Short mmCIF file of C-alpha atoms and ligand atoms in Angstrom, two decimals:
data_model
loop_
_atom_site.label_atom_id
_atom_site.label_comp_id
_atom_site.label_asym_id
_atom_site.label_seq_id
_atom_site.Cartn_x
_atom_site.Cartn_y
_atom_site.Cartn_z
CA UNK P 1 -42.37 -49.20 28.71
CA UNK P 2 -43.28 -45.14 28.10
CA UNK P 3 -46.43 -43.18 28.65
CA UNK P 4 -46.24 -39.67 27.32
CA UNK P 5 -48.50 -36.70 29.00
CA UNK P 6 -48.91 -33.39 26.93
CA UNK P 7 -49.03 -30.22 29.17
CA UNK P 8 -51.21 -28.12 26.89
CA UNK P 9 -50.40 -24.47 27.50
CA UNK P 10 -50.23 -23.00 23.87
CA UNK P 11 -46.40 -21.65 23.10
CA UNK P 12 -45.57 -23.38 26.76
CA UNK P 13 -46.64 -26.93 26.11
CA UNK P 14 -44.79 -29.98 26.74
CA UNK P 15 -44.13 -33.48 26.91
CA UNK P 16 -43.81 -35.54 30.08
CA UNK P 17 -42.07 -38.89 29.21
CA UNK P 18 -42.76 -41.46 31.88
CA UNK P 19 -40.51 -45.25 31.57
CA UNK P 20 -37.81 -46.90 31.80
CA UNK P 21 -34.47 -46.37 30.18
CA UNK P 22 -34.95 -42.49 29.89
CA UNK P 23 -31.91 -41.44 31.45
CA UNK P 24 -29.61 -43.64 28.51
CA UNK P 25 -32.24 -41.98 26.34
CA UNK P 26 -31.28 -38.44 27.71
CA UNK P 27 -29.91 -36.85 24.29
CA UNK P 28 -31.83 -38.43 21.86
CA UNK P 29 -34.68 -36.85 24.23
CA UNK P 30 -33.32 -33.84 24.38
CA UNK P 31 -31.06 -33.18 20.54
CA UNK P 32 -34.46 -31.58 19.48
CA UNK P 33 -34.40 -28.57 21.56
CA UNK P 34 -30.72 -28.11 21.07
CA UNK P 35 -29.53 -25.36 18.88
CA UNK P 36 -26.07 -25.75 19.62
CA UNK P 37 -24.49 -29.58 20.75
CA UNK P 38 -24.20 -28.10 25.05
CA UNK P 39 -26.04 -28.32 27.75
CA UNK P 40 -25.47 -27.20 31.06
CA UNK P 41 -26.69 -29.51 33.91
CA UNK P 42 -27.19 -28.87 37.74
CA UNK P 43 -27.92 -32.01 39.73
CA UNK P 44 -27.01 -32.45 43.64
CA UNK P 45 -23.92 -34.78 44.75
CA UNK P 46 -26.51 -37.63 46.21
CA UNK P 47 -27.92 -37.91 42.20
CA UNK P 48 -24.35 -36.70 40.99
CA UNK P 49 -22.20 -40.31 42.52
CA UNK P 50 -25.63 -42.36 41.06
CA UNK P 51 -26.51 -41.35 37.79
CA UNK P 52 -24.33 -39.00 36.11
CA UNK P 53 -22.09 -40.78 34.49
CA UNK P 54 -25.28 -42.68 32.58
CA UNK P 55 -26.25 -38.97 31.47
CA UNK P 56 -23.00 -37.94 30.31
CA UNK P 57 -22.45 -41.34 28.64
CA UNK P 58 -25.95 -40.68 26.56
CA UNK P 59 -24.92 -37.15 25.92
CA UNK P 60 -21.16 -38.13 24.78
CA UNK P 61 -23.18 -40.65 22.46
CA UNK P 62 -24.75 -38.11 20.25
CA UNK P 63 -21.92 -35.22 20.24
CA UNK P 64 -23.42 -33.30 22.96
CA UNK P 65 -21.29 -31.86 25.33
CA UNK P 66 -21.94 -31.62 28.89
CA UNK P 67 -20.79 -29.02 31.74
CA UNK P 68 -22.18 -29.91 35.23
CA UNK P 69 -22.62 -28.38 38.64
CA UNK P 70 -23.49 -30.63 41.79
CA UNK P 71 -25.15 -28.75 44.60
CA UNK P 72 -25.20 -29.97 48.30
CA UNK P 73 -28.22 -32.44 48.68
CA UNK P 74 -31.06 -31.64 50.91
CA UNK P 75 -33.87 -28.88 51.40
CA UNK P 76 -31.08 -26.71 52.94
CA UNK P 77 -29.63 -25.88 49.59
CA UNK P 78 -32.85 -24.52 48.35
CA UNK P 79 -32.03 -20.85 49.72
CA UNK P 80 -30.36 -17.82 48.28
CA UNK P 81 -26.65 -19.01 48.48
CA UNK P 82 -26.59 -22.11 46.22
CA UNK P 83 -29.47 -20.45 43.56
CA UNK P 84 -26.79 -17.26 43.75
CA UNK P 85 -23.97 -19.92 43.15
CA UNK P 86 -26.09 -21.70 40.81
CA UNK P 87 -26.60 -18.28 38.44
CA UNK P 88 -23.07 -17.42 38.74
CA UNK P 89 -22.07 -20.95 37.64
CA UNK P 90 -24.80 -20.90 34.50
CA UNK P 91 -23.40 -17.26 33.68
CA UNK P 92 -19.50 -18.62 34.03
CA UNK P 93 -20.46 -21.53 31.64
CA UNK P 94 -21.01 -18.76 28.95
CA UNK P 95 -24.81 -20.28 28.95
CA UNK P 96 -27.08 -18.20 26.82
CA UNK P 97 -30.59 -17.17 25.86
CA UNK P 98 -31.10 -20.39 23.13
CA UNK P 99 -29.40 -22.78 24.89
CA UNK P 100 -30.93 -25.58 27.16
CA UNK P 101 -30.93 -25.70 31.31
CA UNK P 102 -31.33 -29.04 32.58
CA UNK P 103 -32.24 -30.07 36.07
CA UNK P 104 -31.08 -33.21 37.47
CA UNK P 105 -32.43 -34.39 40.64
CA UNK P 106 -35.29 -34.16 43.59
CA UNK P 107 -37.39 -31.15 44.26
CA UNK P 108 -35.42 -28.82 45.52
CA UNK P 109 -32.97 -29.36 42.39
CA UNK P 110 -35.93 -29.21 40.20
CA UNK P 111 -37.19 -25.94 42.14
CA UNK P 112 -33.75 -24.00 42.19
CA UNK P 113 -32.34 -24.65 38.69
CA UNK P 114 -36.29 -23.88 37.55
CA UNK P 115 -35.89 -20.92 39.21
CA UNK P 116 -32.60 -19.95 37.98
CA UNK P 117 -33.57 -20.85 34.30
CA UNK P 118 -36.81 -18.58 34.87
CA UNK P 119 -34.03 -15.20 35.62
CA UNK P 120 -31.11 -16.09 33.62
CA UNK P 121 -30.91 -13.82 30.78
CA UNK P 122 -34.15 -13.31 31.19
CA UNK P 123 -35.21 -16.72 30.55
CA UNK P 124 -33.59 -19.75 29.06
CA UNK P 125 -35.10 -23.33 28.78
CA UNK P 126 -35.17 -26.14 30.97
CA UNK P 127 -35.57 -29.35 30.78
CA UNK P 128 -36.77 -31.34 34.31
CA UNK P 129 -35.20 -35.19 34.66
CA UNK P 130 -36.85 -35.73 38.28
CA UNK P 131 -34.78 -38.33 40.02
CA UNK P 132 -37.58 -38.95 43.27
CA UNK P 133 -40.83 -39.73 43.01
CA UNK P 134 -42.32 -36.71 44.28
CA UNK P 135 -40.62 -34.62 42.32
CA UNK P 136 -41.84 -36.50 39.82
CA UNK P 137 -45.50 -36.68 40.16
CA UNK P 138 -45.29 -32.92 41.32
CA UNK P 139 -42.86 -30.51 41.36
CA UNK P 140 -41.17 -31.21 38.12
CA UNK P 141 -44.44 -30.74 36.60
CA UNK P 142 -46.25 -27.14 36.18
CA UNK P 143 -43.62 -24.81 35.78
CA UNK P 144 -43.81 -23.75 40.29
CA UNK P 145 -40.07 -22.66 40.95
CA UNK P 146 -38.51 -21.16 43.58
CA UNK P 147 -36.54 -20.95 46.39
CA UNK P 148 -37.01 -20.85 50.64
CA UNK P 149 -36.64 -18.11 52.53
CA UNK P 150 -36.33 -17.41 56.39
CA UNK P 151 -39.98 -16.50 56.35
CA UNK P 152 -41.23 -19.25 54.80
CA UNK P 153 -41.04 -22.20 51.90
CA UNK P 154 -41.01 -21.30 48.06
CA UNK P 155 -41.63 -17.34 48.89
CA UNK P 156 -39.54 -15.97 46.12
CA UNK P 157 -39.72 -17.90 42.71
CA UNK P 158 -40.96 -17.35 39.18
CA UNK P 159 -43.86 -19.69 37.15
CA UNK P 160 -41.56 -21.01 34.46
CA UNK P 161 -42.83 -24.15 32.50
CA UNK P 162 -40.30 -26.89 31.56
CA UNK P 163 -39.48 -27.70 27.89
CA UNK P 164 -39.82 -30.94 28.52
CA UNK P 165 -39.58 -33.62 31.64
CA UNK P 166 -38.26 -37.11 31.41
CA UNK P 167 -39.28 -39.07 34.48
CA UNK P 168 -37.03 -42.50 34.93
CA UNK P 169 -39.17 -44.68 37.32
CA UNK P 170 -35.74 -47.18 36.74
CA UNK P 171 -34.45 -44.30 39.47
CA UNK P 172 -36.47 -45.29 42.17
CA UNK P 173 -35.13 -48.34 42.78
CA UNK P 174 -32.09 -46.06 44.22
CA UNK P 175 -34.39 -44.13 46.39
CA UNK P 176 -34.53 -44.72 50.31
CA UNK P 177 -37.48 -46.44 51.21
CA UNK P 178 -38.60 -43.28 53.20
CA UNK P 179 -37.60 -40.73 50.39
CA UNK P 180 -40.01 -43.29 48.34
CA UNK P 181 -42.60 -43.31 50.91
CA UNK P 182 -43.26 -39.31 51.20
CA UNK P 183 -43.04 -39.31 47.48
CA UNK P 184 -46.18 -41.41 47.74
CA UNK P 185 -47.97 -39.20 50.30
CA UNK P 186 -47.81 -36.67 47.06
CA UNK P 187 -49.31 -40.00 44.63
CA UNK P 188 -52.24 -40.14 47.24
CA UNK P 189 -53.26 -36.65 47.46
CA UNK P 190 -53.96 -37.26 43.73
CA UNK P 191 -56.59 -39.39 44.34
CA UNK P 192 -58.11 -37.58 47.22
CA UNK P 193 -58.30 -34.14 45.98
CA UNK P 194 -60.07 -35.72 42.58
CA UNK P 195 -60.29 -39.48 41.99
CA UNK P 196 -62.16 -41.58 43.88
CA UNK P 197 -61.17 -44.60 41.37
CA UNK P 198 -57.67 -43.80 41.89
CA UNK P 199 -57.74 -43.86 45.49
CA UNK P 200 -59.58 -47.25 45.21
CA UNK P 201 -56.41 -48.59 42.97
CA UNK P 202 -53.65 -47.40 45.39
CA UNK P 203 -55.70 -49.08 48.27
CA UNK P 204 -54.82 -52.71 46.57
CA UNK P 205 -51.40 -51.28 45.22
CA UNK P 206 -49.86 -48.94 46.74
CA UNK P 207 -47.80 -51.68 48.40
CA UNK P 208 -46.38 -52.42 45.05
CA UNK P 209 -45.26 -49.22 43.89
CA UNK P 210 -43.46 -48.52 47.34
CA UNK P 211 -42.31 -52.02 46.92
CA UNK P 212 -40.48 -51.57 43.20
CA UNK P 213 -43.13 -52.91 40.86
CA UNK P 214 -42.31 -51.04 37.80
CA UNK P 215 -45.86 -51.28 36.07
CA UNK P 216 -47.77 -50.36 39.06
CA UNK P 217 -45.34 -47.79 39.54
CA UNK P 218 -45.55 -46.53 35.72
CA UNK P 219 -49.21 -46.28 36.14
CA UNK P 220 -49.65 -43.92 39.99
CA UNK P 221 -46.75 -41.63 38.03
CA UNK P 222 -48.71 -41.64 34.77
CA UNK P 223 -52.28 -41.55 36.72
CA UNK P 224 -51.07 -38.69 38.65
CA UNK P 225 -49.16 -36.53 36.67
CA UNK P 226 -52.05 -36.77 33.87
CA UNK P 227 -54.22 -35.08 36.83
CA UNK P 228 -51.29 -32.62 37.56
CA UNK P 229 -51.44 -31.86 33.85
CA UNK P 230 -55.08 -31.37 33.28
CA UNK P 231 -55.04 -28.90 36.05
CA UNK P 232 -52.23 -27.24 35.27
CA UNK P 233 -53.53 -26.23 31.77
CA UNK P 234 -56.69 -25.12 33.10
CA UNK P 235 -55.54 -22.88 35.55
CA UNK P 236 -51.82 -22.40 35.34
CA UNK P 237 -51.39 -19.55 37.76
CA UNK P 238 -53.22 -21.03 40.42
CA UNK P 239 -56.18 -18.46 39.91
CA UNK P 240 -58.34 -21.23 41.01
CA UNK P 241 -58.63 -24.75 40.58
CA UNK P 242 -54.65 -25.23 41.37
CA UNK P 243 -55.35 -24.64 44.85
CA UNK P 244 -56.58 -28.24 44.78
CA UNK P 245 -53.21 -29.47 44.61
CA UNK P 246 -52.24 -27.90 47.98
CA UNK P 247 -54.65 -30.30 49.68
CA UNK P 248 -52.77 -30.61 53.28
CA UNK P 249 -50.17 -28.34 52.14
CA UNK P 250 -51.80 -25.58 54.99
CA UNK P 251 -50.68 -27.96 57.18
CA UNK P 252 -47.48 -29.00 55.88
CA UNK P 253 -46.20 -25.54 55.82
CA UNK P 254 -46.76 -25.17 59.37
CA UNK P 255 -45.22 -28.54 60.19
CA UNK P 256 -42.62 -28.06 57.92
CA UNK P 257 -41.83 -24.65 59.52
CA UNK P 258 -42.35 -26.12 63.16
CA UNK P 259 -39.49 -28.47 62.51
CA UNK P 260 -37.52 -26.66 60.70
CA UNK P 261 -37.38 -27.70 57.52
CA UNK P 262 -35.40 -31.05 59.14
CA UNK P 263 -35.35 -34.40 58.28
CA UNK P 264 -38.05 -34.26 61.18
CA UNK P 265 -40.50 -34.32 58.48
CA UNK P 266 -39.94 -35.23 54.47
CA UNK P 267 -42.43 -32.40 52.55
CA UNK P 268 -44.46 -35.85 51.21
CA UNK P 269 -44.66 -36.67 55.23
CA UNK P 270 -46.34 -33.29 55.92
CA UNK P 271 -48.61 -33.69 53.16
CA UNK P 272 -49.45 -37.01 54.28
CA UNK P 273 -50.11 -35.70 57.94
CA UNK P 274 -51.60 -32.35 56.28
CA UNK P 275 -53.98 -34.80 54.00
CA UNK P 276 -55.36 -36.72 56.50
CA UNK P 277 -55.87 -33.43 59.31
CA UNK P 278 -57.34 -31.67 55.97
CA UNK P 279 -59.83 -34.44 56.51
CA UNK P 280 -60.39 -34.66 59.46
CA UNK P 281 -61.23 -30.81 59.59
CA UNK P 282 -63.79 -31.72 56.76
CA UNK P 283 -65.70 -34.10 58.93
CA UNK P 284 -65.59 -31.55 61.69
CA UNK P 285 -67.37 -29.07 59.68
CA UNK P 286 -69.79 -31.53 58.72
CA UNK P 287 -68.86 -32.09 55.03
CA UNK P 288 -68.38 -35.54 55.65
CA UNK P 289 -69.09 -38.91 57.65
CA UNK P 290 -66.38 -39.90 60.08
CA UNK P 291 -65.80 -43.09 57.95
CA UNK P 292 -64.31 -40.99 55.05
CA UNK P 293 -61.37 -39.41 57.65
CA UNK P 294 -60.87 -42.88 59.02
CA UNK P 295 -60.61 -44.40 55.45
CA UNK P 296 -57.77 -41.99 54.79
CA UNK P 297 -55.86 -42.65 57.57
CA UNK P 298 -55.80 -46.34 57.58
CA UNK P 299 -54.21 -46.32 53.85
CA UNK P 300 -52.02 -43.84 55.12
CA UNK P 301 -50.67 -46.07 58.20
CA UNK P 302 -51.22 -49.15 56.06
CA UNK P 303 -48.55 -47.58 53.78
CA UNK P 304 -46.03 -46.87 56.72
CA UNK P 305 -46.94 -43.33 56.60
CA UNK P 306 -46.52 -40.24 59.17
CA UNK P 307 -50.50 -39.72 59.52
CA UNK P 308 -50.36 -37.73 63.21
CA UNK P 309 -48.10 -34.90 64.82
CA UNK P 310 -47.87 -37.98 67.29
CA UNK P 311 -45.47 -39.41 64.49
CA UNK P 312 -43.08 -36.57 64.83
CA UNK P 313 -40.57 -36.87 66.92
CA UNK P 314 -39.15 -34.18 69.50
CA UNK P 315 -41.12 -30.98 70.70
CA UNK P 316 -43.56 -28.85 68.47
CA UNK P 317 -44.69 -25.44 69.48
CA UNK P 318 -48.27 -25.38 70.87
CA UNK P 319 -51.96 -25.21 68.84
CA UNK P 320 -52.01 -21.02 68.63
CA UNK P 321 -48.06 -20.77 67.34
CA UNK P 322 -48.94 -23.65 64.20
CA UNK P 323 -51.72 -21.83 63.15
CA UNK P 324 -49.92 -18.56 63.61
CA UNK P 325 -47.58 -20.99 61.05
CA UNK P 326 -49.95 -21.46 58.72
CA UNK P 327 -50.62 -17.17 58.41
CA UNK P 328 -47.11 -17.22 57.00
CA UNK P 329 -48.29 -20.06 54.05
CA UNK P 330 -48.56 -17.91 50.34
CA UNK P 331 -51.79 -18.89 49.97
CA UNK P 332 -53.31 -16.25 53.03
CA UNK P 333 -55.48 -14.32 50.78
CA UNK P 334 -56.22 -11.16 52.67
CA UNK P 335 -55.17 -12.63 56.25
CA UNK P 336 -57.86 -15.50 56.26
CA UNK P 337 -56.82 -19.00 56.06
CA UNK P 338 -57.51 -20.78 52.92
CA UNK P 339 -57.81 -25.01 53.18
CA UNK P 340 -58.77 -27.26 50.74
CA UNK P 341 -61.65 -29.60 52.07
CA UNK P 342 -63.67 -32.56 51.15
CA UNK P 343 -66.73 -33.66 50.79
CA UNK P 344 -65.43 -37.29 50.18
CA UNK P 345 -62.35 -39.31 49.02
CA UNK P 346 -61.94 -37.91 45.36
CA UNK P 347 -64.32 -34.28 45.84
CA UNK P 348 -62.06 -31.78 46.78
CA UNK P 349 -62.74 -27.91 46.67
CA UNK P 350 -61.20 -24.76 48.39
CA UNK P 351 -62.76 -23.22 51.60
CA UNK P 352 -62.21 -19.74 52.59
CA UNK P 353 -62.53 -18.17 55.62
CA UNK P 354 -62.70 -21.48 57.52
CA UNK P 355 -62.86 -20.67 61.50
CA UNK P 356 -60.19 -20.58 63.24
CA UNK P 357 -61.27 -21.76 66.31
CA UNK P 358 -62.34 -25.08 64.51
CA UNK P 359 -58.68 -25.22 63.53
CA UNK P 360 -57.60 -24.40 66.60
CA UNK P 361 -59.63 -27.35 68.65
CA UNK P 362 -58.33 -29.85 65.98
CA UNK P 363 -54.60 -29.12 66.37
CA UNK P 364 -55.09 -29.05 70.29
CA UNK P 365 -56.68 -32.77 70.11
CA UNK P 366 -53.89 -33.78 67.49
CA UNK P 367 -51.27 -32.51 69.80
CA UNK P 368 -52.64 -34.06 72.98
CA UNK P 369 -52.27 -37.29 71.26
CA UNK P 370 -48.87 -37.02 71.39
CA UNK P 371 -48.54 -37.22 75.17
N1 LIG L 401 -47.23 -28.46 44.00
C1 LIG L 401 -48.40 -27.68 43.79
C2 LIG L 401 -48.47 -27.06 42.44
O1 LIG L 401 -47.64 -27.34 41.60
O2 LIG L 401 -49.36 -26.27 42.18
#
């Protein structure tokens, strides 16, 4: 069971594999970018106890041999101490300009060791094996790496495209339910920000790729990083039509920010939340009916999704202080907020200069329905 999505970016393309098995498949995978039989590979210690040993088992296999850091799990690690420890460790391992990177784990692995890859020597290779599901329907895909910062999320990073990126839906089984869950808030805003028909499928199955059902969940990771793909080859930089993938990520930020990058809120949480106030803000500015909003939000709940600041627990500063938040998001162009609205489920476009006062009311009334 394998789908394969082509990234087309001219000298930068490459393959995402999507199946079963991949991980035991690691060298065979990855012998054709080798020019020497090494590879270097940072993971976290959550991935490190689970699924190691299967990578350096595939890798012993076929000759290759195999050096490997483990970095402290969590979003914490994603900061300038471990990506300074992470350099170091590449540099100690005598790793050089032809040789292959490889990042083993979540998002933040997949964002640190991308970003280390992008500055080492100038640039080696890198090769993504996303271990979650959102990092694989998202950030192992389009070449964003990068690191926090204590002004804000993913402030200091490089655009540095993958060689290639073998997603292992067998993985997920591991995966806490709610690690699973706020991978799919990520799935969803595939659908919303551009297929209706999508968002019509994960309405019937959603349940089963949460659940464990390995074809649905080969088809929402194929479905959505196809659209990932698409986009990313049309506008790689995020001169335009990338944008769409922040849909809710205004939000997020702030949120994310509010609590502190905490397991207060998973990122796929805050988009979920972000998704369905990005909606709601589109209905109060009269781009849609109040049914599409609603629609939204009852998958999201249906799922067991965070859909409300109501479903964050302890304080959050007040209405003027998040959207003071959301200044601080990368995507302020001149100091006025950019959003990405909708004009329904699957018709997403960016909005600039969107009032703020219209902001302001809605985070008021989705903070008073927390008391
Ligand atoms: N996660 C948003 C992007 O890759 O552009």
């Amino acid at each position: 069971m394998k789908n394969v999505v082509h990234v087309a970016l001219g000298a930068r393309s490459y393959d995402v594999r999507i199946g079963t098995g991949l991980i035991d498949a690691m060298a065979a995978e990855v012998s054709p970018l080798l020019t020497r039989r090494k590879v270097a590979v940072v993971t976290d210690e959550t991935v490190a106890a689970e699924h190691l040993l299967r990578l350096a088992k595939s890798l012993e296999t076929e000759g290759i041999a195999m050096t490997a850091l483990a970095l402290p799990p969590g979003e914490g690690t994603k900061g300038w101490d471990q990506f300074t420890r992470c350099v170091e460790w590449l540099l100690e391992q005598k790793i050089e300009r032809r040789d292959v990177v490889v990042a083993f784990g979540g998002g933040v692995v997949g964002d640190l060791v991308g970003f280390a890859a992008a500055v080492l020597r100038r640039g080696v290779r890198f090769v993504q094996i996303p271990t979650t599901l959102l990092a694989q329907v998202d950030s192992s895909v389009g070449g964003k790496t990068g690191i926090n910062t204590p002004q804000g999320k993913n402030l200091v990073g490089a655009f540095h495209q993958p060689s290639l990126v073998l997603a292992d839906i067998g993985v997920l089984a591991t995966l806490p339910r709610r690690q699973m869950l706020a991978g799919y808030g990520e799935v969803v805003k595939y659908g919303l920000l551009g297929d209706a028909t999508f968002f019509d499928w994960l309405e019937k199955h959603g349940a089963n790729v949460v659940g464990g059902d390995p074809a649905a969940q080969l088809h929402a990771v194929t479905r959505s990083v196809e659209m990932k793909a698409g986009i990313v080859s049309r506008d790689e930089t995020e001169e335009g039509e990338r944008a769409l993938l922040n849909l809710g990520h205004t939000f997020c930020h702030a949120l994310e920010k509010a609590t502190g990058f905490s397991d207060r809120l998973l990122h796929g949480e805050g988009v979920a939340i972000g998704c369905a106030l990005a909606f709601e803000l589109s209905q109060r500015l009269g781009l849609c009916g109040q049914e599409v909003p609603s629609r939204v939000r009852e998958h999201l709940k249906a799922m067991g999704l965070k859909t409300d600041m109501a479903d964050i627990r302890g304080d959050l500063p007040d209405a003027a202080t998040l959207l003071s938040l959301m200044g601080q998001d990368k995507k302020v162009v001149d100091g006025k907020l950019r959003f990405i609205l909708a004009r329904d489920i699957g018709d997403a476009f960016v909005a600039d200069g969107v009032p703020h006062d219209v902001v302001l009311d809605l985070l008021q009334t989705s903070l008073d329905a927390r008391r």
